[in-house]
Amino acid sequence: MPDVLIMRHGEAGPGYPDHARRLTPRGEREAEKMARWLAERVAAGELPMPTLYASPYARAQQTAQALCDALGTPLETLEFITPEDSPSAVSDWLLEQPEGAPIMLVSHMPLVGDLAGLLVEGNSGQGVGFPTAAIAEFEAEVWAAGCAQLKRFTQPSQL
């Protein structure tokens, strides 16, 4: 199976309704920094070009667009990767994906943390804390609960 990368959106401002919240200037910088880092890794042959998917929420779309711009790849929207969606539903979706390029999901807390916990520990209650714009990279033979390994965890402050 291809690797899976899970990214939390960049820092977003407060607001209502939640789905319309946008990135702050800091969030835009975080997204751009992570996008440049990923593009450098792809260009160096360290990482195959991922297929990008994002939540429909504005802040995730903005973050993912920075990645698309840096990587020169299209973006697809997944309606079921919003903050309160089911990590099990995402895991089930991953199981259905064909072999090929890595999959990159741009989403939100608590989903990203819960999904990471489900994939690695087999329990979404064992979630991982994700700073804004952090990227976790996983590998697995099968994307079932407890079957993945965390390969790398990178956040903007490390670059």
Short mmCIF file of N, CA and C in Angstrom, two decimals:
data_model
loop_
_atom_site.label_atom_id
_atom_site.label_comp_id
_atom_site.label_asym_id
_atom_site.label_seq_id
_atom_site.Cartn_x
_atom_site.Cartn_y
_atom_site.Cartn_z
N MET A 1 0.84 -1.20 0.00
CA MET A 1 0.00 0.00 0.00
C MET A 1 0.88 1.25 0.00
N PRO A 2 0.40 2.32 -0.61
CA PRO A 2 1.16 3.57 -0.59
C PRO A 2 1.17 4.16 0.83
N ASP A 3 2.17 4.97 1.08
CA ASP A 3 2.22 5.67 2.36
C ASP A 3 1.05 6.65 2.45
N VAL A 4 0.72 7.01 3.67
CA VAL A 4 -0.30 8.01 3.93
C VAL A 4 0.33 9.15 4.73
N LEU A 5 0.08 10.37 4.29
CA LEU A 5 0.51 11.55 5.01
C LEU A 5 -0.75 12.26 5.51
N ILE A 6 -0.73 12.64 6.77
CA ILE A 6 -1.86 13.34 7.36
C ILE A 6 -1.36 14.70 7.84
N MET A 7 -2.03 15.75 7.39
CA MET A 7 -1.63 17.11 7.74
C MET A 7 -2.80 17.85 8.38
N ARG A 8 -2.49 18.56 9.44
CA ARG A 8 -3.47 19.49 10.00
C ARG A 8 -3.32 20.82 9.27
N HIS A 9 -4.41 21.51 9.04
CA HIS A 9 -4.38 22.82 8.39
C HIS A 9 -3.52 23.80 9.18
N GLY A 10 -3.11 24.89 8.53
CA GLY A 10 -2.38 25.95 9.21
C GLY A 10 -3.27 26.69 10.22
N GLU A 11 -2.64 27.54 11.00
CA GLU A 11 -3.38 28.29 12.03
C GLU A 11 -4.53 29.07 11.41
N ALA A 12 -5.70 28.93 12.03
CA ALA A 12 -6.90 29.61 11.54
C ALA A 12 -7.39 30.62 12.57
N GLY A 13 -8.03 31.64 12.08
CA GLY A 13 -8.61 32.64 12.96
C GLY A 13 -9.93 32.16 13.53
N PRO A 14 -10.41 32.84 14.57
CA PRO A 14 -11.71 32.48 15.14
C PRO A 14 -12.82 32.90 14.17
N GLY A 15 -13.99 32.38 14.43
CA GLY A 15 -15.11 32.80 13.59
C GLY A 15 -16.24 31.81 13.58
N TYR A 16 -17.31 32.25 12.95
CA TYR A 16 -18.49 31.43 12.81
C TYR A 16 -19.10 31.74 11.46
N PRO A 17 -19.55 30.80 10.72
CA PRO A 17 -19.58 29.37 11.03
C PRO A 17 -18.19 28.74 10.89
N ASP A 18 -18.02 27.62 11.57
CA ASP A 18 -16.72 26.97 11.64
C ASP A 18 -16.15 26.65 10.26
N HIS A 19 -16.98 26.15 9.35
CA HIS A 19 -16.48 25.73 8.04
C HIS A 19 -15.92 26.90 7.23
N ALA A 20 -16.26 28.13 7.60
CA ALA A 20 -15.81 29.30 6.83
C ALA A 20 -14.55 29.95 7.42
N ARG A 21 -14.07 29.47 8.56
CA ARG A 21 -12.87 30.06 9.16
C ARG A 21 -11.69 29.95 8.20
N ARG A 22 -10.91 31.03 8.13
CA ARG A 22 -9.79 31.10 7.19
C ARG A 22 -8.46 31.14 7.94
N LEU A 23 -7.41 30.87 7.20
CA LEU A 23 -6.07 30.92 7.78
C LEU A 23 -5.70 32.34 8.17
N THR A 24 -4.95 32.45 9.25
CA THR A 24 -4.35 33.72 9.64
C THR A 24 -3.10 33.92 8.77
N PRO A 25 -2.49 35.11 8.80
CA PRO A 25 -1.22 35.28 8.08
C PRO A 25 -0.17 34.25 8.54
N ARG A 26 -0.14 33.96 9.83
CA ARG A 26 0.79 32.94 10.33
C ARG A 26 0.44 31.57 9.72
N GLY A 27 -0.84 31.25 9.66
CA GLY A 27 -1.27 29.98 9.08
C GLY A 27 -0.89 29.87 7.62
N GLU A 28 -0.99 30.97 6.89
CA GLU A 28 -0.56 30.97 5.48
C GLU A 28 0.93 30.70 5.38
N ARG A 29 1.72 31.32 6.25
CA ARG A 29 3.18 31.10 6.24
C ARG A 29 3.50 29.64 6.59
N GLU A 30 2.79 29.09 7.58
CA GLU A 30 3.01 27.68 7.96
C GLU A 30 2.74 26.76 6.77
N ALA A 31 1.61 26.98 6.11
CA ALA A 31 1.24 26.13 4.97
C ALA A 31 2.27 26.25 3.86
N GLU A 32 2.71 27.46 3.58
CA GLU A 32 3.69 27.67 2.51
C GLU A 32 5.03 27.03 2.86
N LYS A 33 5.44 27.13 4.12
CA LYS A 33 6.70 26.52 4.55
C LYS A 33 6.66 25.00 4.39
N MET A 34 5.56 24.39 4.82
CA MET A 34 5.43 22.94 4.70
C MET A 34 5.32 22.53 3.23
N ALA A 35 4.66 23.35 2.42
CA ALA A 35 4.53 23.06 1.00
C ALA A 35 5.90 23.07 0.31
N ARG A 36 6.73 24.07 0.63
CA ARG A 36 8.08 24.14 0.06
C ARG A 36 8.89 22.91 0.46
N TRP A 37 8.80 22.52 1.73
CA TRP A 37 9.53 21.36 2.25
C TRP A 37 9.11 20.09 1.51
N LEU A 38 7.81 19.90 1.33
CA LEU A 38 7.34 18.72 0.61
C LEU A 38 7.80 18.75 -0.85
N ALA A 39 7.71 19.90 -1.49
CA ALA A 39 8.13 20.02 -2.88
C ALA A 39 9.61 19.70 -3.04
N GLU A 40 10.44 20.13 -2.09
CA GLU A 40 11.88 19.80 -2.12
C GLU A 40 12.09 18.30 -2.01
N ARG A 41 11.33 17.65 -1.15
CA ARG A 41 11.45 16.19 -0.98
C ARG A 41 11.02 15.45 -2.23
N VAL A 42 9.94 15.91 -2.86
CA VAL A 42 9.49 15.28 -4.10
C VAL A 42 10.53 15.48 -5.19
N ALA A 43 11.04 16.71 -5.32
CA ALA A 43 12.04 17.01 -6.35
C ALA A 43 13.31 16.19 -6.16
N ALA A 44 13.68 15.91 -4.91
CA ALA A 44 14.89 15.14 -4.61
C ALA A 44 14.67 13.63 -4.76
N GLY A 45 13.44 13.22 -5.02
CA GLY A 45 13.14 11.80 -5.16
C GLY A 45 12.97 11.08 -3.83
N GLU A 46 12.91 11.82 -2.75
CA GLU A 46 12.75 11.24 -1.42
C GLU A 46 11.32 10.80 -1.16
N LEU A 47 10.37 11.46 -1.83
CA LEU A 47 8.95 11.19 -1.63
C LEU A 47 8.27 11.21 -3.00
N PRO A 48 7.55 10.14 -3.35
CA PRO A 48 6.78 10.20 -4.60
C PRO A 48 5.69 11.27 -4.49
N MET A 49 5.28 11.79 -5.63
CA MET A 49 4.24 12.82 -5.65
C MET A 49 2.96 12.26 -5.02
N PRO A 50 2.46 12.90 -3.96
CA PRO A 50 1.24 12.39 -3.34
C PRO A 50 -0.02 12.85 -4.08
N THR A 51 -1.09 12.08 -3.89
CA THR A 51 -2.41 12.49 -4.32
C THR A 51 -3.02 13.26 -3.15
N LEU A 52 -3.43 14.51 -3.39
CA LEU A 52 -3.88 15.40 -2.32
C LEU A 52 -5.39 15.42 -2.18
N TYR A 53 -5.82 15.27 -0.93
CA TYR A 53 -7.24 15.35 -0.57
C TYR A 53 -7.37 16.31 0.60
N ALA A 54 -8.43 17.11 0.60
CA ALA A 54 -8.64 18.05 1.71
C ALA A 54 -10.10 18.06 2.12
N SER A 55 -10.30 18.45 3.36
CA SER A 55 -11.62 18.73 3.90
C SER A 55 -12.22 19.89 3.09
N PRO A 56 -13.54 19.98 3.02
CA PRO A 56 -14.16 21.10 2.32
C PRO A 56 -14.09 22.43 3.09
N TYR A 57 -13.67 22.40 4.36
CA TYR A 57 -13.61 23.62 5.16
C TYR A 57 -12.56 24.58 4.60
N ALA A 58 -12.83 25.87 4.67
CA ALA A 58 -11.99 26.90 4.04
C ALA A 58 -10.53 26.80 4.46
N ARG A 59 -10.24 26.64 5.74
CA ARG A 59 -8.85 26.62 6.20
C ARG A 59 -8.07 25.42 5.67
N ALA A 60 -8.73 24.27 5.54
CA ALA A 60 -8.08 23.09 4.97
C ALA A 60 -7.87 23.28 3.47
N GLN A 61 -8.85 23.86 2.79
CA GLN A 61 -8.71 24.12 1.36
C GLN A 61 -7.55 25.09 1.09
N GLN A 62 -7.43 26.13 1.92
CA GLN A 62 -6.33 27.09 1.75
C GLN A 62 -4.99 26.40 1.95
N THR A 63 -4.88 25.59 2.99
CA THR A 63 -3.63 24.87 3.29
C THR A 63 -3.30 23.94 2.13
N ALA A 64 -4.27 23.18 1.68
CA ALA A 64 -4.05 22.23 0.59
C ALA A 64 -3.70 22.94 -0.71
N GLN A 65 -4.27 24.13 -0.93
CA GLN A 65 -3.95 24.86 -2.16
C GLN A 65 -2.49 25.28 -2.17
N ALA A 66 -1.94 25.62 -1.01
CA ALA A 66 -0.50 25.94 -0.95
C ALA A 66 0.32 24.73 -1.38
N LEU A 67 -0.10 23.54 -0.95
CA LEU A 67 0.59 22.30 -1.35
C LEU A 67 0.47 22.09 -2.85
N CYS A 68 -0.73 22.24 -3.38
CA CYS A 68 -0.96 22.06 -4.82
C CYS A 68 -0.11 23.01 -5.64
N ASP A 69 -0.05 24.26 -5.20
CA ASP A 69 0.74 25.26 -5.93
C ASP A 69 2.22 24.88 -5.94
N ALA A 70 2.74 24.42 -4.79
CA ALA A 70 4.16 24.08 -4.69
C ALA A 70 4.49 22.79 -5.44
N LEU A 71 3.55 21.84 -5.43
CA LEU A 71 3.79 20.53 -6.03
C LEU A 71 3.33 20.44 -7.49
N GLY A 72 2.48 21.37 -7.91
CA GLY A 72 1.96 21.32 -9.26
C GLY A 72 1.04 20.13 -9.48
N THR A 73 0.21 19.85 -8.48
CA THR A 73 -0.69 18.70 -8.55
C THR A 73 -2.11 19.15 -8.21
N PRO A 74 -3.12 18.44 -8.69
CA PRO A 74 -4.50 18.84 -8.39
C PRO A 74 -4.93 18.46 -6.98
N LEU A 75 -6.03 19.04 -6.57
CA LEU A 75 -6.61 18.80 -5.24
C LEU A 75 -7.99 18.19 -5.41
N GLU A 76 -8.25 17.18 -4.57
CA GLU A 76 -9.60 16.62 -4.50
C GLU A 76 -10.14 16.89 -3.11
N THR A 77 -11.44 17.10 -3.02
CA THR A 77 -12.10 17.37 -1.74
C THR A 77 -12.82 16.11 -1.27
N LEU A 78 -12.64 15.78 0.01
CA LEU A 78 -13.35 14.66 0.62
C LEU A 78 -14.28 15.23 1.69
N GLU A 79 -15.56 15.01 1.52
CA GLU A 79 -16.56 15.56 2.44
C GLU A 79 -16.51 14.95 3.83
N PHE A 80 -15.89 13.78 3.98
CA PHE A 80 -15.93 13.05 5.25
C PHE A 80 -14.64 13.17 6.07
N ILE A 81 -13.86 14.23 5.84
CA ILE A 81 -12.66 14.43 6.67
C ILE A 81 -12.71 15.80 7.36
N THR A 82 -13.87 16.14 7.88
CA THR A 82 -14.04 17.38 8.66
C THR A 82 -13.75 17.08 10.13
N PRO A 83 -13.70 18.09 10.99
CA PRO A 83 -13.22 17.90 12.36
C PRO A 83 -13.86 16.75 13.15
N GLU A 84 -15.16 16.61 13.07
CA GLU A 84 -15.85 15.63 13.91
C GLU A 84 -16.19 14.33 13.19
N ASP A 85 -15.66 14.15 11.98
CA ASP A 85 -15.97 12.92 11.24
C ASP A 85 -15.29 11.71 11.87
N SER A 86 -15.70 10.54 11.43
CA SER A 86 -15.27 9.27 12.00
C SER A 86 -13.90 8.83 11.47
N PRO A 87 -12.94 8.62 12.37
CA PRO A 87 -11.66 8.07 11.91
C PRO A 87 -11.83 6.69 11.28
N SER A 88 -12.79 5.92 11.75
CA SER A 88 -13.03 4.59 11.18
C SER A 88 -13.49 4.68 9.73
N ALA A 89 -14.32 5.67 9.42
CA ALA A 89 -14.77 5.86 8.04
C ALA A 89 -13.59 6.20 7.14
N VAL A 90 -12.66 7.00 7.62
CA VAL A 90 -11.48 7.36 6.83
C VAL A 90 -10.59 6.14 6.65
N SER A 91 -10.41 5.36 7.71
CA SER A 91 -9.62 4.13 7.63
C SER A 91 -10.24 3.16 6.62
N ASP A 92 -11.56 3.03 6.64
CA ASP A 92 -12.25 2.17 5.68
C ASP A 92 -12.02 2.67 4.25
N TRP A 93 -12.07 3.98 4.06
CA TRP A 93 -11.82 4.56 2.74
C TRP A 93 -10.39 4.25 2.28
N LEU A 94 -9.42 4.37 3.20
CA LEU A 94 -8.03 4.08 2.85
C LEU A 94 -7.87 2.63 2.39
N LEU A 95 -8.59 1.73 3.03
CA LEU A 95 -8.53 0.31 2.65
C LEU A 95 -8.98 0.09 1.21
N GLU A 96 -9.87 0.95 0.71
CA GLU A 96 -10.43 0.80 -0.63
C GLU A 96 -9.55 1.42 -1.72
N GLN A 97 -8.52 2.17 -1.33
CA GLN A 97 -7.72 2.89 -2.32
C GLN A 97 -6.76 1.94 -3.03
N PRO A 98 -6.58 2.13 -4.34
CA PRO A 98 -5.68 1.26 -5.10
C PRO A 98 -4.22 1.57 -4.78
N GLU A 99 -3.37 0.61 -5.12
CA GLU A 99 -1.93 0.82 -5.01
C GLU A 99 -1.56 2.02 -5.87
N GLY A 100 -0.52 2.71 -5.48
CA GLY A 100 -0.08 3.84 -6.29
C GLY A 100 0.63 4.87 -5.45
N ALA A 101 0.40 6.12 -5.79
CA ALA A 101 1.07 7.24 -5.14
C ALA A 101 0.66 7.35 -3.68
N PRO A 102 1.52 7.97 -2.87
CA PRO A 102 1.12 8.24 -1.48
C PRO A 102 -0.16 9.08 -1.47
N ILE A 103 -0.91 8.93 -0.42
CA ILE A 103 -2.14 9.70 -0.21
C ILE A 103 -1.87 10.73 0.87
N MET A 104 -2.24 11.97 0.62
CA MET A 104 -2.08 13.02 1.62
C MET A 104 -3.44 13.62 1.94
N LEU A 105 -3.78 13.61 3.22
CA LEU A 105 -5.04 14.16 3.70
C LEU A 105 -4.77 15.44 4.47
N VAL A 106 -5.45 16.53 4.13
CA VAL A 106 -5.35 17.79 4.85
C VAL A 106 -6.67 17.99 5.57
N SER A 107 -6.61 17.96 6.91
CA SER A 107 -7.84 17.97 7.69
C SER A 107 -7.65 18.75 8.99
N HIS A 108 -8.34 18.33 10.03
CA HIS A 108 -8.49 19.10 11.26
C HIS A 108 -8.33 18.23 12.50
N MET A 109 -8.06 18.88 13.63
CA MET A 109 -8.20 18.24 14.92
C MET A 109 -9.69 18.28 15.25
N PRO A 110 -10.27 17.30 15.88
CA PRO A 110 -9.61 16.13 16.44
C PRO A 110 -9.44 14.97 15.45
N LEU A 111 -9.98 15.07 14.22
CA LEU A 111 -9.92 13.94 13.30
C LEU A 111 -8.48 13.48 13.04
N VAL A 112 -7.58 14.40 12.75
CA VAL A 112 -6.22 13.97 12.39
C VAL A 112 -5.55 13.21 13.54
N GLY A 113 -5.72 13.69 14.75
CA GLY A 113 -5.14 13.00 15.91
C GLY A 113 -5.79 11.65 16.15
N ASP A 114 -7.12 11.62 16.06
CA ASP A 114 -7.85 10.37 16.28
C ASP A 114 -7.53 9.34 15.20
N LEU A 115 -7.41 9.79 13.95
CA LEU A 115 -7.07 8.88 12.86
C LEU A 115 -5.67 8.31 13.05
N ALA A 116 -4.73 9.16 13.42
CA ALA A 116 -3.36 8.68 13.68
C ALA A 116 -3.37 7.63 14.79
N GLY A 117 -4.10 7.89 15.87
CA GLY A 117 -4.19 6.92 16.96
C GLY A 117 -4.81 5.61 16.51
N LEU A 118 -5.86 5.70 15.70
CA LEU A 118 -6.52 4.49 15.21
C LEU A 118 -5.59 3.67 14.33
N LEU A 119 -4.90 4.33 13.41
CA LEU A 119 -4.02 3.61 12.48
C LEU A 119 -2.85 2.94 13.19
N VAL A 120 -2.27 3.62 14.17
CA VAL A 120 -1.07 3.10 14.84
C VAL A 120 -1.41 2.23 16.04
N GLU A 121 -2.28 2.72 16.91
CA GLU A 121 -2.57 2.04 18.17
C GLU A 121 -3.82 1.16 18.12
N GLY A 122 -4.63 1.34 17.09
CA GLY A 122 -5.86 0.58 16.99
C GLY A 122 -7.01 1.19 17.78
N ASN A 123 -6.79 2.39 18.30
CA ASN A 123 -7.79 3.04 19.16
C ASN A 123 -7.72 4.54 18.92
N SER A 124 -8.82 5.12 18.46
CA SER A 124 -8.81 6.56 18.19
C SER A 124 -8.68 7.38 19.47
N GLY A 125 -8.96 6.78 20.63
CA GLY A 125 -8.77 7.46 21.90
C GLY A 125 -7.31 7.65 22.26
N GLN A 126 -6.42 6.97 21.53
CA GLN A 126 -4.98 7.09 21.74
C GLN A 126 -4.40 8.11 20.76
N GLY A 127 -5.15 9.15 20.47
CA GLY A 127 -4.79 10.11 19.44
C GLY A 127 -3.47 10.82 19.67
N VAL A 128 -3.01 11.44 18.61
CA VAL A 128 -1.75 12.18 18.58
C VAL A 128 -2.08 13.67 18.54
N GLY A 129 -1.36 14.49 19.29
CA GLY A 129 -1.52 15.93 19.20
C GLY A 129 -0.85 16.45 17.94
N PHE A 130 -1.54 17.26 17.18
CA PHE A 130 -1.00 17.83 15.94
C PHE A 130 -0.93 19.33 16.06
N PRO A 131 0.28 19.93 16.11
CA PRO A 131 0.35 21.39 15.99
C PRO A 131 -0.17 21.80 14.61
N THR A 132 -0.52 23.05 14.43
CA THR A 132 -1.01 23.50 13.13
C THR A 132 0.06 23.27 12.06
N ALA A 133 -0.39 22.81 10.90
CA ALA A 133 0.42 22.53 9.70
C ALA A 133 1.39 21.37 9.88
N ALA A 134 1.29 20.60 10.95
CA ALA A 134 2.15 19.43 11.13
C ALA A 134 1.74 18.34 10.16
N ILE A 135 2.74 17.53 9.76
CA ILE A 135 2.51 16.41 8.85
C ILE A 135 3.04 15.14 9.50
N ALA A 136 2.19 14.14 9.57
CA ALA A 136 2.58 12.80 10.05
C ALA A 136 2.60 11.88 8.84
N GLU A 137 3.66 11.07 8.73
CA GLU A 137 3.80 10.14 7.62
C GLU A 137 3.74 8.72 8.16
N PHE A 138 2.89 7.91 7.54
CA PHE A 138 2.65 6.55 7.99
C PHE A 138 2.93 5.56 6.87
N GLU A 139 3.28 4.33 7.27
CA GLU A 139 3.36 3.24 6.33
C GLU A 139 2.63 2.05 6.92
N ALA A 140 2.09 1.21 6.05
CA ALA A 140 1.36 0.02 6.50
C ALA A 140 1.22 -0.94 5.33
N GLU A 141 1.11 -2.21 5.66
CA GLU A 141 0.78 -3.22 4.66
C GLU A 141 -0.70 -3.16 4.34
N VAL A 142 -1.50 -2.85 5.38
CA VAL A 142 -2.94 -2.72 5.23
C VAL A 142 -3.38 -1.58 6.16
N TRP A 143 -4.33 -0.76 5.72
CA TRP A 143 -4.75 0.41 6.50
C TRP A 143 -5.87 0.07 7.48
N ALA A 144 -5.66 -0.98 8.25
CA ALA A 144 -6.61 -1.35 9.29
C ALA A 144 -6.13 -0.82 10.63
N ALA A 145 -7.04 -0.76 11.59
CA ALA A 145 -6.72 -0.24 12.92
C ALA A 145 -5.53 -0.99 13.52
N GLY A 146 -4.55 -0.21 13.98
CA GLY A 146 -3.39 -0.77 14.66
C GLY A 146 -2.33 -1.35 13.75
N CYS A 147 -2.44 -1.19 12.45
CA CYS A 147 -1.51 -1.83 11.51
C CYS A 147 -0.47 -0.88 10.91
N ALA A 148 -0.55 0.40 11.22
CA ALA A 148 0.38 1.37 10.61
C ALA A 148 1.53 1.71 11.57
N GLN A 149 2.59 2.20 10.97
CA GLN A 149 3.73 2.71 11.75
C GLN A 149 3.93 4.18 11.38
N LEU A 150 4.18 4.99 12.40
CA LEU A 150 4.51 6.39 12.18
C LEU A 150 5.97 6.46 11.75
N LYS A 151 6.22 6.94 10.53
CA LYS A 151 7.58 7.04 10.01
C LYS A 151 8.24 8.37 10.33
N ARG A 152 7.43 9.43 10.32
CA ARG A 152 8.00 10.77 10.47
C ARG A 152 6.91 11.71 10.91
N PHE A 153 7.28 12.68 11.76
CA PHE A 153 6.34 13.71 12.21
C PHE A 153 7.08 15.03 12.14
N THR A 154 6.58 15.94 11.31
CA THR A 154 7.28 17.21 11.08
C THR A 154 6.31 18.36 11.24
N GLN A 155 6.76 19.39 11.95
CA GLN A 155 5.95 20.60 12.12
C GLN A 155 6.75 21.81 11.65
N PRO A 156 6.08 22.91 11.31
CA PRO A 156 6.78 24.06 10.74
C PRO A 156 7.96 24.56 11.59
N SER A 157 7.83 24.51 12.90
CA SER A 157 8.91 25.04 13.75
C SER A 157 10.20 24.22 13.64
N GLN A 158 10.13 23.04 13.07
CA GLN A 158 11.33 22.20 12.89
C GLN A 158 12.09 22.51 11.62
N LEU A 159 11.49 23.30 10.74
CA LEU A 159 12.12 23.57 9.45
C LEU A 159 12.82 24.91 9.44
#
